[in-house]
Every structure is written in C-alpha cells, then in structure tokens.
C-alpha cells in the first residue's frame, strides 16, 4: 500500500489537474511504483479532454479553449507560492545555444536526430536562465515529447527522473525537509516576441506559474485560432536547426498522457504506457 504521505502528494496533484481539466492522479495501486503493472497505472484513468483537439481554421471556441488548457503544466500548482521579482533567476544577456539529441523512433535507439535551439535572454531573461539551469542539471535527459498536437504545439518538460520532478514540479508538503528543496516557479515576464512557428515558450497554469514544461510552436500561434500571445505565453528561444525533425515527432498519443502520473512515476510510466514517444536522449549547452 502507498503511504499516507504519498497519497497526500497525489491528492495535491489531483487538485491541480482537476482545476484545469487534467485527469487527476490516482492513488498508487498495489505497492511501490516499481511493482506496478501497466494495468494498475491505467486503472483509474479517464479520457483526457485535450485528446479531441482539432487543427483546422474552423475550430470551435470550445476546442480553442481545450487547446489552450492543454498547455497548462501540472507542477505549476503544487504547492502555491507567491512569486515576485526577487525570485527571478540572475542571468546574463548573452544568447546561448542548446543541442537536443532526439530519438524519434522507439524501435531505433541508435538513430538520433539533432535539434539546435537558440536561447535569447533579451526576450525573457528569467525563462532563458531557468531553461539553461534545467539543461545543465540534466532535467531533460531521457525526457519525452509527451504531447504532440500537429499544427499546434509539441510539449516536453516532465523529467524521466521522478526525484527531479519532486523538486522542480511539485512538493511533498508532508515532508518539511523536502519542501526546503522545492524550486520556486518563475514570476511572469512581459512578452517581447510573438509565438511564431519555431519559437519556444514555457507552459503555465496561470499567474507566476512557469516551472519546467516547454512547448515548441508548430505554427504561428500568436493570433487566430489559438491566441497564445494574448494568453501570456512568452517565447524565450527559437529553433535554428532541425525544424524538419520536429515534424517527425511521434504524435500518435496526442494529449492522452496523464501528466500527474508521469511526474510521480517518471520514466517507468512513460515506458510502460507510452513506449513509442519520441525522447530527448541528451541536452547540452554548446
């Protein structure tokens, strides 16, 4: 049985998920995560409302809203912190480049494709500094593109390492020592460039809530039909090499990944339930 403390962590995550239309995290079934079967991981899941997203210009207002909600990051609500200007990460203003080595096909681990990302602190200094810190930490190593919606976005940022998720995405509020290690969400920043095709922005769930999840704009999302500019999503980087690679990311799962379970169980969840996801095998600063 899961400990009561573990249940509290999951309950906190469920509150966030329910508030923004995500599938709540269920209580672990049948022992430690390592002992869980694929069936037990899926047992309490219900359909993810973001899965029925469409991409044509006649999208209804409700579908547009669902698309927007699909960008909300679970960890942003766990727990609630008051972010302010003093919480901003210090950053220099120099542009830097990140190289992702991506395994597109789960059956071909030896074949890696490169995606080169140019990060601009002058666009969003806090976001650029946070992204750099996460890359250097190894947070994105073996992290999958867990939500790929053709003609809209490709999202990543849940670590395969569940301990890193505990520190950066959510906190075990029942453990005072663990809370001390929890990272603060980023305060909001003004948008300086639009969410054009090929730009990257942090996902969020409201004011001052950006943490680890990032999405790549697969089209011009600045205006109709998605209006990401108006919703406060702030680009901090752009793809400078490998845009054709993004088009090849596995999109068969659409928005069906349960972000709460993914954050709690880490790599085990992805490998058992969504084994065909395209994965960032390595990320480094050039």
Short mmCIF file of C-alpha atoms in Angstrom, two decimals:
data_model
loop_
_atom_site.label_atom_id
_atom_site.label_comp_id
_atom_site.label_asym_id
_atom_site.label_seq_id
_atom_site.Cartn_x
_atom_site.Cartn_y
_atom_site.Cartn_z
CA UNK A 1 0.00 0.00 0.00
CA UNK A 2 1.06 3.53 -0.66
CA UNK A 3 1.97 5.50 2.43
CA UNK A 4 -0.35 8.23 3.61
CA UNK A 5 2.32 10.81 2.78
CA UNK A 6 2.47 9.57 -0.81
CA UNK A 7 -1.29 9.81 -1.01
CA UNK A 8 -1.14 13.46 0.11
CA UNK A 9 1.30 14.24 -2.68
CA UNK A 10 -1.03 12.65 -5.21
CA UNK A 11 -4.03 14.41 -3.72
CA UNK A 12 -2.33 17.78 -4.10
CA UNK A 13 -1.56 16.98 -7.71
CA UNK A 14 -5.13 15.88 -8.31
CA UNK A 15 -6.41 19.26 -7.14
CA UNK A 16 -4.31 20.99 -9.77
CA UNK A 17 -5.28 18.55 -12.51
CA UNK A 18 -8.98 18.80 -11.77
CA UNK A 19 -8.89 22.58 -11.71
CA UNK A 20 -7.55 22.81 -15.23
CA UNK A 21 -9.22 19.87 -16.93
CA UNK A 22 -6.47 17.28 -16.48
CA UNK A 23 -7.04 13.68 -15.45
CA UNK A 24 -6.45 13.54 -11.68
CA UNK A 25 -3.62 11.38 -10.38
CA UNK A 26 -4.98 8.21 -8.86
CA UNK A 27 -3.70 6.67 -5.65
CA UNK A 28 -0.93 4.12 -6.40
CA UNK A 29 -2.29 0.60 -6.59
CA UNK A 30 -0.60 -2.49 -5.23
CA UNK A 31 2.69 -1.36 -3.71
CA UNK A 32 5.73 0.58 -4.78
CA UNK A 33 5.87 2.19 -8.23
CA UNK A 34 8.44 -0.37 -9.34
CA UNK A 35 5.92 -3.15 -8.72
CA UNK A 36 3.08 -1.54 -10.65
CA UNK A 37 1.78 -3.13 -13.81
CA UNK A 38 0.56 -1.27 -16.87
CA UNK A 39 -2.99 -2.13 -15.87
CA UNK A 40 -2.65 -0.63 -12.41
CA UNK A 41 -1.18 2.58 -13.82
CA UNK A 42 -4.13 2.94 -16.15
CA UNK A 43 -6.85 1.64 -13.85
CA UNK A 44 -8.13 4.98 -12.55
CA UNK A 45 -7.55 6.99 -15.70
CA UNK A 46 -10.40 8.66 -17.53
CA UNK A 47 -10.28 10.17 -21.04
CA UNK A 48 -8.08 13.25 -21.36
CA UNK A 49 -10.24 16.12 -22.62
CA UNK A 50 -7.36 17.52 -24.62
CA UNK A 51 -7.31 14.47 -26.89
CA UNK A 52 -10.12 15.61 -29.18
CA UNK A 53 -8.29 18.75 -30.30
CA UNK A 54 -8.66 19.65 -33.96
CA UNK A 55 -6.36 21.80 -36.06
CA UNK A 56 -8.33 23.39 -38.88
CA UNK A 57 -9.35 27.03 -39.15
CA UNK A 58 -12.99 26.26 -38.27
CA UNK A 59 -12.13 25.23 -34.71
CA UNK A 60 -14.97 25.97 -32.31
CA UNK A 61 -14.48 28.27 -29.33
CA UNK A 62 -14.67 25.28 -27.02
CA UNK A 63 -11.96 23.43 -28.93
CA UNK A 64 -9.78 26.54 -28.86
CA UNK A 65 -10.19 26.62 -25.08
CA UNK A 66 -9.28 22.94 -24.84
CA UNK A 67 -6.15 23.61 -26.86
CA UNK A 68 -5.15 26.38 -24.53
CA UNK A 69 -5.79 24.22 -21.47
CA UNK A 70 -3.61 21.51 -22.94
CA UNK A 71 -0.60 23.73 -22.35
CA UNK A 72 -1.16 24.03 -18.63
CA UNK A 73 1.63 22.45 -16.63
CA UNK A 74 0.61 20.31 -13.65
CA UNK A 75 3.50 21.24 -11.42
CA UNK A 76 2.64 24.91 -11.51
CA UNK A 77 0.00 24.46 -8.81
CA UNK A 78 1.91 22.31 -6.35
CA UNK A 79 2.15 23.95 -3.92
CA UNK A 80 1.12 27.56 -4.40
CA UNK A 81 3.97 30.02 -3.96
CA UNK A 82 3.97 33.76 -4.22
CA UNK A 83 6.45 34.64 -6.93
CA UNK A 84 7.93 38.08 -7.17
CA UNK A 85 10.71 39.97 -8.86
CA UNK A 86 13.20 38.94 -6.18
CA UNK A 87 12.61 35.26 -7.10
CA UNK A 88 13.89 35.80 -10.64
CA UNK A 89 17.00 33.89 -11.56
CA UNK A 90 20.02 36.04 -12.25
CA UNK A 91 21.03 35.94 -15.90
CA UNK A 92 23.43 37.47 -18.33
CA UNK A 93 22.21 38.86 -21.62
CA UNK A 94 24.26 36.65 -23.91
CA UNK A 95 22.48 34.39 -26.36
CA UNK A 96 23.35 30.71 -25.90
CA UNK A 97 22.62 27.54 -27.88
CA UNK A 98 21.23 24.20 -26.70
CA UNK A 99 21.56 20.95 -28.63
CA UNK A 100 18.95 18.22 -28.23
CA UNK A 101 19.73 14.68 -29.40
CA UNK A 102 16.34 13.15 -30.11
CA UNK A 103 15.30 9.54 -30.63
CA UNK A 104 12.34 9.84 -32.97
CA UNK A 105 11.59 6.13 -33.35
CA UNK A 106 11.39 3.96 -30.22
CA UNK A 107 12.49 0.92 -32.23
CA UNK A 108 15.69 2.59 -33.42
CA UNK A 109 17.63 3.73 -30.34
CA UNK A 110 20.84 4.05 -32.34
CA UNK A 111 19.34 6.71 -34.61
CA UNK A 112 19.47 10.18 -33.06
CA UNK A 113 18.47 13.45 -34.70
CA UNK A 114 19.74 16.88 -33.66
CA UNK A 115 17.66 19.91 -32.79
CA UNK A 116 19.51 23.17 -32.21
CA UNK A 117 17.83 25.84 -30.11
CA UNK A 118 18.97 29.45 -29.81
CA UNK A 119 18.02 30.96 -26.45
CA UNK A 120 17.55 34.71 -26.01
CA UNK A 121 17.82 36.20 -22.52
CA UNK A 122 16.91 39.55 -24.07
CA UNK A 123 13.48 38.12 -24.94
CA UNK A 124 12.76 36.68 -21.48
CA UNK A 125 15.71 36.65 -19.04
CA UNK A 126 14.01 34.57 -16.35
CA UNK A 127 12.83 31.89 -18.77
CA UNK A 128 16.20 31.72 -20.54
CA UNK A 129 18.04 31.36 -17.22
CA UNK A 130 15.65 28.67 -15.93
CA UNK A 131 15.92 26.68 -19.16
CA UNK A 132 19.72 26.83 -19.02
CA UNK A 133 19.72 25.66 -15.41
CA UNK A 134 17.46 22.72 -16.23
CA UNK A 135 19.56 21.70 -19.22
CA UNK A 136 22.77 21.82 -17.17
CA UNK A 137 21.07 19.83 -14.41
CA UNK A 138 20.17 17.05 -16.86
CA UNK A 139 16.45 17.54 -16.23
CA UNK A 140 15.56 16.97 -19.88
CA UNK A 141 17.76 13.89 -20.40
CA UNK A 142 15.51 10.99 -21.48
CA UNK A 143 12.50 13.31 -21.25
CA UNK A 144 9.86 12.61 -23.92
CA UNK A 145 7.78 14.90 -26.08
CA UNK A 146 4.68 13.83 -24.18
CA UNK A 147 2.15 15.99 -26.01
CA UNK A 148 2.45 16.47 -29.75
CA UNK A 149 -0.52 18.11 -31.47
CA UNK A 150 0.12 18.53 -35.22
CA UNK A 151 -0.43 22.06 -36.41
CA UNK A 152 -0.31 23.38 -32.87
CA UNK A 153 2.45 22.52 -30.35
CA UNK A 154 4.99 19.89 -29.25
CA UNK A 155 5.45 19.85 -25.48
CA UNK A 156 8.15 18.42 -23.19
CA UNK A 157 9.45 19.04 -19.69
CA UNK A 158 8.47 16.15 -17.40
CA UNK A 159 11.71 14.53 -16.31
CA UNK A 160 12.30 10.79 -16.55
CA UNK A 161 13.82 11.16 -13.07
CA UNK A 162 10.90 11.26 -10.64
CA UNK A 163 13.12 12.73 -7.91
CA UNK A 164 13.87 15.75 -10.08
CA UNK A 165 10.14 16.16 -10.69
CA UNK A 166 9.56 16.14 -6.94
CA UNK A 167 11.94 19.07 -6.55
CA UNK A 168 11.08 21.09 -9.64
CA UNK A 169 7.45 20.27 -10.48
CA UNK A 170 5.72 19.63 -7.18
CA UNK A 171 6.47 19.31 -3.48
CA UNK A 172 5.70 16.70 -0.87
CA UNK A 173 4.14 19.13 1.59
CA UNK A 174 4.04 16.45 4.29
CA UNK A 175 7.86 16.46 4.43
CA UNK A 176 9.31 19.71 5.77
CA UNK A 177 12.82 18.86 4.57
CA UNK A 178 11.57 18.09 1.06
CA UNK A 179 9.73 21.40 0.94
CA UNK A 180 13.01 23.24 1.58
CA UNK A 181 14.40 21.77 -1.65
CA UNK A 182 11.43 22.74 -3.78
CA UNK A 183 12.14 25.24 -6.53
CA UNK A 184 10.06 28.36 -6.85
CA UNK A 185 8.02 28.99 -10.01
CA UNK A 186 9.13 31.79 -12.28
CA UNK A 187 7.48 35.20 -12.00
CA UNK A 188 5.76 36.39 -15.15
CA UNK A 189 7.67 38.38 -17.74
CA UNK A 190 6.49 40.72 -20.49
CA UNK A 191 6.32 39.20 -23.96
CA UNK A 192 8.73 40.79 -26.44
CA UNK A 193 8.31 38.49 -29.46
CA UNK A 194 5.24 36.62 -30.79
CA UNK A 195 4.57 32.90 -30.58
CA UNK A 196 5.58 32.34 -34.18
CA UNK A 197 6.37 28.95 -35.73
CA UNK A 198 9.61 27.53 -34.33
CA UNK A 199 9.67 29.56 -31.11
CA UNK A 200 9.71 28.01 -27.63
CA UNK A 201 7.73 29.16 -24.58
CA UNK A 202 7.24 27.83 -21.06
CA UNK A 203 3.84 26.32 -20.33
CA UNK A 204 1.94 27.71 -17.36
CA UNK A 205 -1.30 27.36 -15.42
CA UNK A 206 -1.87 30.96 -14.52
CA UNK A 207 -0.06 33.89 -13.00
CA UNK A 208 3.58 33.31 -11.93
CA UNK A 209 3.43 29.56 -12.53
CA UNK A 210 6.11 28.61 -15.07
CA UNK A 211 8.33 25.74 -13.93
CA UNK A 212 9.81 23.10 -16.28
CA UNK A 213 7.44 22.39 -19.15
CA UNK A 214 8.17 23.95 -22.53
CA UNK A 215 6.38 23.83 -25.85
CA UNK A 216 7.52 24.38 -29.41
CA UNK A 217 5.12 26.32 -31.61
CA UNK A 218 4.48 24.17 -34.68
CA UNK A 219 2.67 27.01 -36.41
CA UNK A 220 2.04 30.71 -35.93
CA UNK A 221 0.10 30.64 -32.65
CA UNK A 222 0.30 34.37 -32.00
CA UNK A 223 -3.20 35.10 -33.26
CA UNK A 224 -6.12 33.12 -34.68
CA UNK A 225 -7.18 30.50 -33.81
CA UNK A 226 -5.13 29.98 -30.64
CA UNK A 227 -4.24 33.49 -29.39
CA UNK A 228 -1.25 32.34 -27.31
CA UNK A 229 0.17 35.85 -27.28
CA UNK A 230 -2.96 37.15 -25.63
CA UNK A 231 -2.83 34.39 -23.01
CA UNK A 232 0.57 35.44 -21.73
CA UNK A 233 2.84 32.73 -23.16
CA UNK A 234 6.30 34.27 -23.55
CA UNK A 235 8.80 32.96 -26.14
CA UNK A 236 12.42 32.79 -24.96
CA UNK A 237 14.06 30.76 -27.74
CA UNK A 238 13.80 29.61 -31.35
CA UNK A 239 14.83 26.63 -33.44
CA UNK A 240 17.81 27.42 -35.67
CA UNK A 241 18.50 23.90 -36.96
CA UNK A 242 16.38 20.78 -37.24
CA UNK A 243 12.91 22.20 -37.81
CA UNK A 244 12.25 19.23 -40.08
CA UNK A 245 12.94 16.95 -37.09
CA UNK A 246 10.07 18.50 -35.13
CA UNK A 247 7.69 17.45 -37.90
CA UNK A 248 8.71 13.82 -37.34
CA UNK A 249 7.98 13.66 -33.60
CA UNK A 250 5.62 10.82 -32.72
CA UNK A 251 2.12 12.26 -32.41
CA UNK A 252 0.01 9.13 -32.07
CA UNK A 253 -0.75 9.70 -28.38
CA UNK A 254 -1.85 13.33 -28.89
CA UNK A 255 -2.80 14.62 -25.41
CA UNK A 256 -3.51 11.33 -23.64
CA UNK A 257 -0.50 11.33 -21.27
CA UNK A 258 -1.59 11.82 -17.66
CA UNK A 259 0.85 14.50 -16.53
CA UNK A 260 0.33 13.84 -12.84
CA UNK A 261 1.20 10.16 -13.08
CA UNK A 262 4.08 10.94 -15.43
CA UNK A 263 5.58 13.37 -12.90
CA UNK A 264 5.06 10.99 -9.97
CA UNK A 265 6.32 7.78 -11.59
CA UNK A 266 8.78 9.25 -14.10
CA UNK A 267 10.36 7.04 -16.72
CA UNK A 268 8.51 3.92 -15.59
CA UNK A 269 5.18 5.45 -16.54
CA UNK A 270 6.35 6.60 -19.97
CA UNK A 271 7.98 3.27 -20.85
CA UNK A 272 5.06 1.11 -19.76
CA UNK A 273 2.14 3.16 -21.03
CA UNK A 274 3.53 5.32 -23.84
CA UNK A 275 6.57 3.43 -25.16
CA UNK A 276 6.53 5.00 -28.64
CA UNK A 277 7.02 8.62 -27.60
CA UNK A 278 9.91 10.50 -29.18
CA UNK A 279 12.55 11.14 -26.49
CA UNK A 280 15.25 13.72 -25.81
CA UNK A 281 18.18 11.42 -25.12
CA UNK A 282 20.61 14.23 -24.39
CA UNK A 283 20.54 18.01 -23.96
CA UNK A 284 23.62 20.20 -23.65
CA UNK A 285 24.82 23.78 -23.90
CA UNK A 286 27.06 24.35 -26.91
#
